[in-house]
Amino acid sequence: MAELNRRDFLRLGTATAAGAGVALASGGAAEATEYNRERADRPRERHHPPNPTRVIPTVCGVCFWKCGVHAEVGEDGTLLHLKGNPRHPLSRGKLCPRGVGGIGMHEDSDRLRYPMRRTGRRGEGLFERITWEEAFDEIGRRLQAVLQEHGPGAVSFITHGPSEGHFAHFCDALGTPLHNHPSYGQCKGPRDTAFKLTFGIIPGSPENIDLENTDCVVLFGSHLGENMHNSQVQEFVEARQRGAKIIVADPRRSTAAEKADLWLQIKPGTDLALALAWTHILIRDQAWDREFVERHCTGFEQLAAHVRRYTPEWAAGETGLTVEEIEAAARLVKQAAPHVIFHPGRQTTWYGDDTQRIRATAILVALTGSWGVRGGYYIPQSVKLPAIHDAFPEVPPYPEPAARVDPGYPFGYAGTVSGVRTATLEDKIKFWLVSGTNLVMAMPSVAETVAAIDKLDTLVVIDILPTEITQYADILLPSTAYLEHPELLFVTPERDPYVAMLQKVADPPGEARCECEIARGIAHRIGLDPYCAWNSQEEFSERMVARYNQLHPDHPIDIDRLRREGVVVVEQGVPIYREGYGLGPDGSGRAGADLTFPEFDGALRSNRVRLYSEDLARVFREKLAAGEPAAGFEPIPTYYRPRPGPPGLVRLAYGRSPVHSFTRTQNLPPLFGREPENRVWVSPGTARAFGIQTDGEMVNLINQDDVLEGPVRVFITSRIRDDLVYMTHGHGRNSRQLTRAYRRGASDTELITRYVIDPLCGATAMRVNFVRLARLHSA
């Protein structure tokens, strides 16, 4: 194995995707809109930027990792460069390519600049410029009409980004329970639900995994190095250089698989079979952590009996792996335990068995005793900022929320956007406010999303760029990019509890406003002024910190230092490992953390990890008694063979690019230049089967429902199985106002016309689509 260095690792970032893409009838209406007016606002090119005169600390908003940033600003206030804040735990002085390229969010000449009102049909992208007062007045009238006729249960806020907390407050004040985020139903919902069912705790963002101290990492399709989660990538590189063993189960030889001691080229859809076989081996060889299991777990006997049938020989037949590969990986795990990490994943909405699949991963975490162990899962610490009513007692109590009208799932502790879409199609929801999320490309089945939008009385969209969802807005509002946003406080569970501050470093273009100010303007129009007890974000920060300091006088936060340095670690050296499992090589340690394992409902009754879930057993019995399908609700994960695709088609897989974040960055000048389009990965055998002769040929992709997407270049490689193709998410854009990204590459979402609902949490599994390739011509 060649020595790994960080530069080579980052260069290897190939391609991945998670989510969606879409075709729109955007109507070629750029000249009929205000999108590209004021082209003189386009920033000048700076081939030799001047030296910065000041550095402003802030927080990156390109993805959800929220790294600390130092923004270098010139004498004239021009934003020059972004780099990592060395004090911030999640950046450690470094930024990923996306973070450095985030300056493009401020500089993009295609930015939205003024409030707009739709003048054409939804989807045409035809708007007229209006004032902010006109926009707020019209939104207020439309929202009041829906509230009077249908009540607050017919209003849904769908948001993603730094100001989510302010929209949550708005929803609570309004009385609607429908404040949803695509990140649950289309990304991490199965993972969080699985760990909540098993440990009573979700892994968080970032996940509470101690990569920098581990002896072994197991990745089920987690594309470290491609998803570019900054601190986790840094720790992964450090662990590998230190000699930690890497096991990757993935049908594609990803960046992480390139660095693995064992790459298990698993058949798509059979990850659960492999996890159950490893559970079988640990119990067969009496290699589980007896102390942890006996002291902290329940249901071991049932688990042992259940997995007796899941032998390595059986798993080899399901997964396409050899018995020797399965046993070899298990040996590495046994040798490293308890200092081993089974990564919980992030984008986990794959095949429909996802909650149970990741519950099997959580059970492996318990059996190896890696919870609360150095090099395993640490116990995260967090600053507990006060609630709104604690810091602002003058704010009225929230009204009783309306009843939910979206579909419910037994363990879906957060509502799903797909559920909101379904309820909208059923005429139960009439008003959407969408902020910071491009729903048309984030959701499976574009046709369903568009049909739901057509059912709405009103769609309000808040965004920084003319993305696909903006083309359908009745009222379109331009928001500030994170570099232009006033103060926001962030706390993230980590090894050391800290608070970070996002600060404004540049002026926004045109009349763009921050989401906090937009929420306040709408609230004023519908009589919710008493809930807006602060006059500025600076006042909000100061009162929150002042109240925190009253409640925690032993660990106060110096807000002046926070503004000056961008981050303050509130308390260092707190225990993050259980007693006896925190010593490092030098004898130092941070052991002594209490272990608590709440029930799924949050109560602390048994205080045990549930290998056998009584919650699932109860629902399973209820389903059987009612004569309803009970498969998937078993109290211990049970394997079902994945459904095959149509003859002559191969499975479509997708993932992230190290250069791009969701659909937010493909049009940004710095990052577009690094990766202007995606490619479709195809094995040599699959290429021959479809008559493709040359790497780089242009092809169309046609799915099982005869939806065509392309053209896109092929990347012929032996690093992928014959039974699937792979592409990164976020390309193939259909908004003409995205002048760089428009129709560059292919959209995975366009091809994701089918999905399977996870019966436990309601998430949408999307790796259930199949495609064929049709040649165009040689490149």
Tab-separated table of N, CA, C and O in Angstrom, residues 366-463:
chain	number	residue	atom	x	y	z
A	366	ALA	N	-22.537	-2.205	18.724
A	366	ALA	CA	-22.742	-2.683	20.094
A	366	ALA	C	-21.953	-3.959	20.371
A	366	ALA	O	-21.313	-4.093	21.423
A	367	LEU	N	-21.989	-4.914	19.451
A	367	LEU	CA	-21.309	-6.191	19.684
A	367	LEU	C	-19.799	-6.016	19.824
A	367	LEU	O	-19.148	-6.738	20.579
A	368	THR	N	-19.229	-5.076	19.096
A	368	THR	CA	-17.785	-4.847	19.197
A	368	THR	C	-17.431	-3.962	20.389
A	368	THR	O	-16.249	-3.730	20.662
A	369	GLY	N	-18.427	-3.454	21.092
A	369	GLY	CA	-18.174	-2.634	22.272
A	369	GLY	C	-17.528	-1.313	21.964
A	369	GLY	O	-16.850	-0.724	22.822
A	370	SER	N	-17.742	-0.780	20.764
A	370	SER	CA	-17.024	0.426	20.356
A	370	SER	C	-17.738	1.713	20.749
A	370	SER	O	-17.226	2.807	20.483
A	371	TRP	N	-18.890	1.608	21.395
A	371	TRP	CA	-19.591	2.813	21.828
A	371	TRP	C	-18.932	3.347	23.106
A	371	TRP	O	-18.759	2.637	24.073
A	372	GLY	N	-18.560	4.622	23.065
A	372	GLY	CA	-17.916	5.227	24.223
A	372	GLY	C	-16.465	4.832	24.378
A	372	GLY	O	-15.926	4.864	25.491
A	373	VAL	N	-15.803	4.469	23.275
A	373	VAL	CA	-14.438	3.965	23.316
A	373	VAL	C	-13.549	4.841	22.436
A	373	VAL	O	-13.951	5.256	21.345
A	374	ARG	N	-12.346	5.095	22.901
A	374	ARG	CA	-11.362	5.786	22.078
A	374	ARG	C	-11.150	4.982	20.787
A	374	ARG	O	-10.895	3.787	20.815
A	375	GLY	N	-11.271	5.648	19.640
A	375	GLY	CA	-11.154	4.953	18.371
A	375	GLY	C	-12.438	4.301	17.912
A	375	GLY	O	-12.462	3.620	16.886
A	376	GLY	N	-13.530	4.512	18.646
A	376	GLY	CA	-14.844	4.010	18.250
A	376	GLY	C	-15.817	5.173	18.129
A	376	GLY	O	-15.592	6.118	17.371
A	377	TYR	N	-16.903	5.109	18.880
A	377	TYR	CA	-17.874	6.201	18.945
A	377	TYR	C	-17.669	6.960	20.250
A	377	TYR	O	-17.786	6.377	21.325
A	378	TYR	N	-17.335	8.239	20.175
A	378	TYR	CA	-17.197	9.025	21.395
A	378	TYR	C	-18.568	9.572	21.811
A	378	TYR	O	-19.533	9.563	21.028
A	379	ILE	N	-18.650	10.056	23.047
A	379	ILE	CA	-19.887	10.642	23.550
A	379	ILE	C	-19.830	12.140	23.270
A	379	ILE	O	-19.032	12.858	23.863
A	380	PRO	N	-20.617	12.641	22.333
A	380	PRO	CA	-20.475	14.040	21.904
A	380	PRO	C	-20.894	15.016	22.995
A	380	PRO	O	-21.781	14.730	23.813
A	381	GLN	N	-20.245	16.163	22.984
A	381	GLN	CA	-20.547	17.238	23.922
A	381	GLN	C	-21.061	18.438	23.136
A	381	GLN	O	-20.642	18.673	22.001
A	382	SER	N	-21.930	19.202	23.750
A	382	SER	CA	-22.518	20.327	23.026
A	382	SER	C	-22.851	21.460	23.972
A	382	SER	O	-23.237	21.233	25.124
A	383	VAL	N	-22.698	22.686	23.470
A	383	VAL	CA	-23.171	23.867	24.178
A	383	VAL	C	-24.691	23.895	24.086
A	383	VAL	O	-25.256	23.737	22.999
A	384	LYS	N	-25.356	24.069	25.201
A	384	LYS	CA	-26.823	24.108	25.230
A	384	LYS	C	-27.272	25.572	25.295
A	384	LYS	O	-27.421	26.145	26.364
A	385	LEU	N	-27.465	26.158	24.127
A	385	LEU	CA	-27.975	27.526	24.095
A	385	LEU	C	-29.417	27.552	24.598
A	385	LEU	O	-30.163	26.571	24.444
A	386	PRO	N	-29.852	28.650	25.190
A	386	PRO	CA	-31.212	28.694	25.745
A	386	PRO	C	-32.270	28.663	24.658
A	386	PRO	O	-32.028	29.019	23.502
A	387	ALA	N	-33.452	28.218	25.038
A	387	ALA	CA	-34.598	28.258	24.129
A	387	ALA	C	-35.035	29.707	23.930
A	387	ALA	O	-34.705	30.596	24.731
A	388	ILE	N	-35.790	29.938	22.869
A	388	ILE	CA	-36.241	31.291	22.550
A	388	ILE	C	-36.944	31.922	23.751
A	388	ILE	O	-36.648	33.065	24.149
A	389	HIS	N	-37.873	31.207	24.361
A	389	HIS	CA	-38.662	31.797	25.448
A	389	HIS	C	-37.839	31.998	26.706
A	389	HIS	O	-38.236	32.786	27.581
A	390	ASP	N	-36.720	31.317	26.828
A	390	ASP	CA	-35.849	31.518	27.972
A	390	ASP	C	-35.038	32.789	27.801
A	390	ASP	O	-34.872	33.586	28.732
A	391	ALA	N	-34.520	33.012	26.599
A	391	ALA	CA	-33.731	34.221	26.339
A	391	ALA	C	-34.623	35.437	26.101
A	391	ALA	O	-34.209	36.573	26.348
A	392	PHE	N	-35.857	35.191	25.609
A	392	PHE	CA	-36.787	36.283	25.299
A	392	PHE	C	-38.127	35.986	25.976
A	392	PHE	O	-39.089	35.572	25.321
A	393	PRO	N	-38.226	36.196	27.296
A	393	PRO	CA	-39.474	35.841	28.006
A	393	PRO	C	-40.670	36.659	27.551
A	393	PRO	O	-41.812	36.269	27.809
A	394	GLU	N	-40.446	37.798	26.886
A	394	GLU	CA	-41.564	38.605	26.407
A	394	GLU	C	-42.255	37.997	25.190
A	394	GLU	O	-43.344	38.448	24.796
A	395	VAL	N	-41.642	36.998	24.559
A	395	VAL	CA	-42.261	36.344	23.405
A	395	VAL	C	-43.462	35.520	23.883
A	395	VAL	O	-43.355	34.743	24.838
A	396	PRO	N	-44.620	35.657	23.239
A	396	PRO	CA	-45.808	34.903	23.680
A	396	PRO	C	-45.599	33.397	23.541
A	396	PRO	O	-44.777	32.935	22.744
A	397	PRO	N	-46.344	32.609	24.307
A	397	PRO	CA	-46.282	31.147	24.135
A	397	PRO	C	-46.738	30.755	22.737
A	397	PRO	O	-47.544	31.446	22.113
A	398	TYR	N	-46.220	29.641	22.253
A	398	TYR	CA	-46.652	29.142	20.952
A	398	TYR	C	-48.074	28.599	21.057
A	398	TYR	O	-48.450	28.014	22.076
A	399	PRO	N	-48.862	28.744	20.010
A	399	PRO	CA	-50.188	28.110	20.009
A	399	PRO	C	-50.060	26.600	19.885
A	399	PRO	O	-49.012	26.074	19.494
A	400	GLU	N	-51.123	25.911	20.221
A	400	GLU	CA	-51.156	24.460	20.024
A	400	GLU	C	-51.057	24.179	18.524
A	400	GLU	O	-51.814	24.729	17.729
A	401	PRO	N	-50.110	23.336	18.110
A	401	PRO	CA	-49.958	23.106	16.662
A	401	PRO	C	-51.145	22.359	16.080
A	401	PRO	O	-51.817	21.571	16.758
A	402	ALA	N	-51.411	22.627	14.820
A	402	ALA	CA	-52.475	21.914	14.106
A	402	ALA	C	-52.098	20.455	13.939
A	402	ALA	O	-50.934	20.065	14.059
A	403	ALA	N	-53.086	19.640	13.663
A	403	ALA	CA	-52.836	18.210	13.419
A	403	ALA	C	-52.077	18.060	12.103
A	403	ALA	O	-52.316	18.797	11.137
A	404	ARG	N	-51.175	17.083	12.073
A	404	ARG	CA	-50.428	16.810	10.843
A	404	ARG	C	-51.365	16.181	9.821
A	404	ARG	O	-52.200	15.341	10.145
A	405	VAL	N	-51.182	16.576	8.571
A	405	VAL	CA	-51.995	16.005	7.503
A	405	VAL	C	-51.146	15.161	6.556
A	405	VAL	O	-51.675	14.536	5.643
A	406	ASP	N	-49.819	15.146	6.778
A	406	ASP	CA	-48.961	14.319	5.930
A	406	ASP	C	-48.948	12.894	6.456
A	406	ASP	O	-49.265	12.642	7.621
A	407	PRO	N	-48.596	11.904	5.620
A	407	PRO	CA	-48.607	10.508	6.064
A	407	PRO	C	-47.660	10.289	7.238
A	407	PRO	O	-46.579	10.886	7.311
A	408	GLY	N	-48.069	9.439	8.158
A	408	GLY	CA	-47.234	9.115	9.299
A	408	GLY	C	-46.629	7.730	9.161
A	408	GLY	O	-47.176	6.859	8.487
A	409	TYR	N	-45.473	7.532	9.800
A	409	TYR	CA	-44.789	6.240	9.814
A	409	TYR	C	-44.435	5.921	11.253
A	409	TYR	O	-44.161	6.836	12.038
A	410	PRO	N	-44.442	4.643	11.638
A	410	PRO	CA	-44.313	4.303	13.058
A	410	PRO	C	-43.096	4.909	13.734
A	410	PRO	O	-43.157	5.257	14.910
A	411	PHE	N	-41.994	5.037	12.996
A	411	PHE	CA	-40.765	5.538	13.612
A	411	PHE	C	-40.201	6.734	12.846
A	411	PHE	O	-39.018	7.031	12.958
A	412	GLY	N	-41.053	7.386	12.089
A	412	GLY	CA	-40.636	8.601	11.407
A	412	GLY	C	-40.767	9.781	12.348
A	412	GLY	O	-41.801	10.449	12.388
A	413	TYR	N	-39.728	10.008	13.162
A	413	TYR	CA	-39.824	11.041	14.193
A	413	TYR	C	-39.735	12.440	13.602
A	413	TYR	O	-39.956	13.427	14.307
A	414	ALA	N	-39.410	12.571	12.337
A	414	ALA	CA	-39.442	13.858	11.639
A	414	ALA	C	-40.287	13.686	10.386
A	414	ALA	O	-40.248	12.637	9.747
A	415	GLY	N	-41.062	14.694	10.053
A	415	GLY	CA	-41.867	14.601	8.842
A	415	GLY	C	-40.993	14.584	7.607
A	415	GLY	O	-39.850	15.041	7.619
A	416	THR	N	-41.512	14.051	6.531
A	416	THR	CA	-40.755	13.973	5.284
A	416	THR	C	-41.345	14.922	4.251
A	416	THR	O	-42.552	15.181	4.229
A	417	VAL	N	-40.481	15.422	3.381
A	417	VAL	CA	-40.961	16.283	2.298
A	417	VAL	C	-41.801	15.479	1.312
A	417	VAL	O	-42.762	15.999	0.742
A	418	SER	N	-41.466	14.204	1.127
A	418	SER	CA	-42.316	13.374	0.265
A	418	SER	C	-43.710	13.240	0.860
A	418	SER	O	-44.707	13.167	0.131
A	419	GLY	N	-43.798	13.210	2.199
A	419	GLY	CA	-45.117	13.179	2.839
A	419	GLY	C	-45.885	14.468	2.616
A	419	GLY	O	-47.105	14.451	2.391
A	420	VAL	N	-45.180	15.591	2.683
A	420	VAL	CA	-45.814	16.878	2.374
A	420	VAL	C	-46.290	16.886	0.931
A	420	VAL	O	-47.395	17.366	0.623
A	421	ARG	N	-45.487	16.341	0.035
A	421	ARG	CA	-45.871	16.281	-1.369
A	421	ARG	C	-47.139	15.449	-1.545
A	421	ARG	O	-48.062	15.840	-2.279
A	422	THR	N	-47.199	14.304	-0.879
A	422	THR	CA	-48.385	13.452	-0.970
A	422	THR	C	-49.615	14.169	-0.448
A	422	THR	O	-50.695	14.139	-1.073
A	423	ALA	N	-49.482	14.824	0.708
A	423	ALA	CA	-50.626	15.538	1.282
A	423	ALA	C	-51.051	16.700	0.385
A	423	ALA	O	-52.244	17.020	0.306
A	424	THR	N	-50.112	17.310	-0.294
A	424	THR	CA	-50.450	18.389	-1.228
A	424	THR	C	-51.229	17.848	-2.423
A	424	THR	O	-52.207	18.452	-2.875
A	425	LEU	N	-50.804	16.693	-2.941
A	425	LEU	CA	-51.535	16.071	-4.041
A	425	LEU	C	-52.951	15.694	-3.634
A	425	LEU	O	-53.853	15.610	-4.483
A	426	GLU	N	-53.147	15.485	-2.326
A	426	GLU	CA	-54.480	15.153	-1.801
A	426	GLU	C	-55.257	16.394	-1.378
A	426	GLU	O	-56.278	16.290	-0.702
A	427	ASP	N	-54.769	17.579	-1.750
A	427	ASP	CA	-55.422	18.863	-1.461
A	427	ASP	C	-55.492	19.183	0.026
A	427	ASP	O	-56.348	19.960	0.465
A	428	LYS	N	-54.569	18.647	0.813
A	428	LYS	CA	-54.543	18.917	2.254
A	428	LYS	C	-53.595	20.053	2.614
A	428	LYS	O	-53.686	20.616	3.703
A	429	ILE	N	-52.675	20.375	1.733
A	429	ILE	CA	-51.722	21.460	1.952
A	429	ILE	C	-51.820	22.404	0.767
A	429	ILE	O	-51.810	21.972	-0.393
A	430	LYS	N	-51.898	23.715	1.055
A	430	LYS	CA	-52.163	24.692	-0.005
A	430	LYS	C	-51.076	25.757	-0.147
A	430	LYS	O	-51.103	26.525	-1.115
A	431	PHE	N	-50.158	25.832	0.792
A	431	PHE	CA	-49.151	26.906	0.782
A	431	PHE	C	-47.803	26.303	1.128
A	431	PHE	O	-47.650	25.645	2.159
A	432	TRP	N	-46.809	26.495	0.238
A	432	TRP	CA	-45.426	26.109	0.529
A	432	TRP	C	-44.560	27.359	0.562
A	432	TRP	O	-44.670	28.241	-0.309
A	433	LEU	N	-43.677	27.422	1.546
A	433	LEU	CA	-42.558	28.343	1.516
A	433	LEU	C	-41.298	27.492	1.473
A	433	LEU	O	-41.065	26.679	2.360
A	434	VAL	N	-40.512	27.655	0.429
A	434	VAL	CA	-39.306	26.842	0.204
A	434	VAL	C	-38.103	27.758	0.248
A	434	VAL	O	-38.038	28.740	-0.504
A	435	SER	N	-37.160	27.448	1.121
A	435	SER	CA	-35.979	28.297	1.271
A	435	SER	C	-34.715	27.450	1.270
A	435	SER	O	-34.571	26.514	2.066
A	436	GLY	N	-33.809	27.771	0.367
A	436	GLY	CA	-32.485	27.168	0.374
A	436	GLY	C	-32.423	25.728	-0.062
A	436	GLY	O	-31.409	25.059	0.152
A	437	THR	N	-33.468	25.202	-0.680
A	437	THR	CA	-33.453	23.825	-1.157
A	437	THR	C	-34.135	23.740	-2.510
A	437	THR	O	-35.246	24.264	-2.688
A	438	ASN	N	-33.480	23.103	-3.443
A	438	ASN	CA	-33.971	22.992	-4.815
A	438	ASN	C	-34.797	21.710	-4.929
A	438	ASN	O	-34.338	20.690	-5.422
A	439	LEU	N	-36.045	21.786	-4.468
A	439	LEU	CA	-36.871	20.580	-4.334
A	439	LEU	C	-37.019	19.809	-5.631
A	439	LEU	O	-37.129	18.580	-5.621
A	440	VAL	N	-37.046	20.502	-6.749
A	440	VAL	CA	-37.265	19.808	-8.014
A	440	VAL	C	-36.127	18.836	-8.308
A	440	VAL	O	-36.323	17.794	-8.923
A	441	MET	N	-34.929	19.150	-7.819
A	441	MET	CA	-33.792	18.262	-8.027
A	441	MET	C	-33.447	17.443	-6.790
A	441	MET	O	-32.614	16.545	-6.852
A	442	ALA	N	-34.049	17.745	-5.666
A	442	ALA	CA	-33.745	17.026	-4.432
A	442	ALA	C	-34.656	15.832	-4.213
A	442	ALA	O	-34.322	14.945	-3.423
A	443	MET	N	-35.796	15.794	-4.890
A	443	MET	CA	-36.803	14.764	-4.643
A	443	MET	C	-36.865	13.772	-5.798
A	443	MET	O	-36.686	14.149	-6.959
A	444	PRO	N	-37.137	12.501	-5.505
A	444	PRO	CA	-37.388	11.563	-6.599
A	444	PRO	C	-38.717	11.871	-7.266
A	444	PRO	O	-39.605	12.475	-6.663
A	445	SER	N	-38.856	11.453	-8.508
A	445	SER	CA	-40.064	11.644	-9.298
A	445	SER	C	-40.394	13.119	-9.480
A	445	SER	O	-41.214	13.707	-8.771
A	446	VAL	N	-39.732	13.725	-10.440
A	446	VAL	CA	-39.971	15.125	-10.772
A	446	VAL	C	-41.443	15.354	-11.094
A	446	VAL	O	-42.033	16.367	-10.707
A	447	ALA	N	-42.057	14.400	-11.774
A	447	ALA	CA	-43.454	14.563	-12.175
A	447	ALA	C	-44.358	14.748	-10.966
A	447	ALA	O	-45.283	15.576	-10.981
A	448	GLU	N	-44.111	13.999	-9.898
A	448	GLU	CA	-44.928	14.144	-8.687
A	448	GLU	C	-44.710	15.501	-8.037
A	448	GLU	O	-45.661	16.129	-7.537
A	449	THR	N	-43.470	15.963	-8.009
A	449	THR	CA	-43.191	17.267	-7.407
A	449	THR	C	-43.894	18.371	-8.176
A	449	THR	O	-44.531	19.256	-7.589
A	450	VAL	N	-43.798	18.337	-9.496
A	450	VAL	CA	-44.442	19.355	-10.320
A	450	VAL	C	-45.965	19.279	-10.180
A	450	VAL	O	-46.646	20.317	-10.087
A	451	ALA	N	-46.508	18.075	-10.118
A	451	ALA	CA	-47.965	17.925	-9.948
A	451	ALA	C	-48.414	18.499	-8.614
A	451	ALA	O	-49.476	19.126	-8.516
A	452	ALA	N	-47.615	18.293	-7.567
A	452	ALA	CA	-47.961	18.847	-6.258
A	452	ALA	C	-47.912	20.370	-6.282
A	452	ALA	O	-48.805	21.042	-5.739
A	453	ILE	N	-46.895	20.933	-6.915
A	453	ILE	CA	-46.797	22.390	-7.016
A	453	ILE	C	-48.012	22.961	-7.745
A	453	ILE	O	-48.558	24.002	-7.358
A	454	ASP	N	-48.456	22.268	-8.775
A	454	ASP	CA	-49.624	22.735	-9.524
A	454	ASP	C	-50.893	22.747	-8.668
A	454	ASP	O	-51.845	23.480	-8.979
A	455	LYS	N	-50.900	21.962	-7.591
A	455	LYS	CA	-52.068	21.906	-6.700
A	455	LYS	C	-52.082	23.041	-5.683
A	455	LYS	O	-53.103	23.291	-5.034
A	456	LEU	N	-50.954	23.704	-5.502
A	456	LEU	CA	-50.835	24.728	-4.464
A	456	LEU	C	-51.597	25.997	-4.821
A	456	LEU	O	-51.707	26.369	-5.986
A	457	ASP	N	-52.091	26.683	-3.787
A	457	ASP	CA	-52.562	28.053	-3.979
A	457	ASP	C	-51.378	28.996	-4.143
A	457	ASP	O	-51.430	29.926	-4.954
A	458	THR	N	-50.324	28.757	-3.355
A	458	THR	CA	-49.180	29.661	-3.379
A	458	THR	C	-47.886	28.896	-3.139
A	458	THR	O	-47.809	28.045	-2.243
A	459	LEU	N	-46.865	29.225	-3.925
A	459	LEU	CA	-45.500	28.761	-3.698
A	459	LEU	C	-44.600	29.983	-3.596
A	459	LEU	O	-44.473	30.760	-4.546
A	460	VAL	N	-43.991	30.158	-2.433
A	460	VAL	CA	-42.995	31.203	-2.211
A	460	VAL	C	-41.633	30.531	-2.185
A	460	VAL	O	-41.440	29.541	-1.469
A	461	VAL	N	-40.688	31.026	-2.950
A	461	VAL	CA	-39.340	30.455	-2.995
A	461	VAL	C	-38.329	31.535	-2.628
A	461	VAL	O	-38.392	32.655	-3.155
A	462	ILE	N	-37.416	31.178	-1.747
A	462	ILE	CA	-36.317	32.050	-1.334
A	462	ILE	C	-35.026	31.365	-1.741
A	462	ILE	O	-34.769	30.227	-1.347
A	463	ASP	N	-34.192	32.032	-2.537
A	463	ASP	CA	-32.965	31.391	-3.010
A	463	ASP	C	-31.968	32.458	-3.421
A	463	ASP	O	-32.310	33.639	-3.550
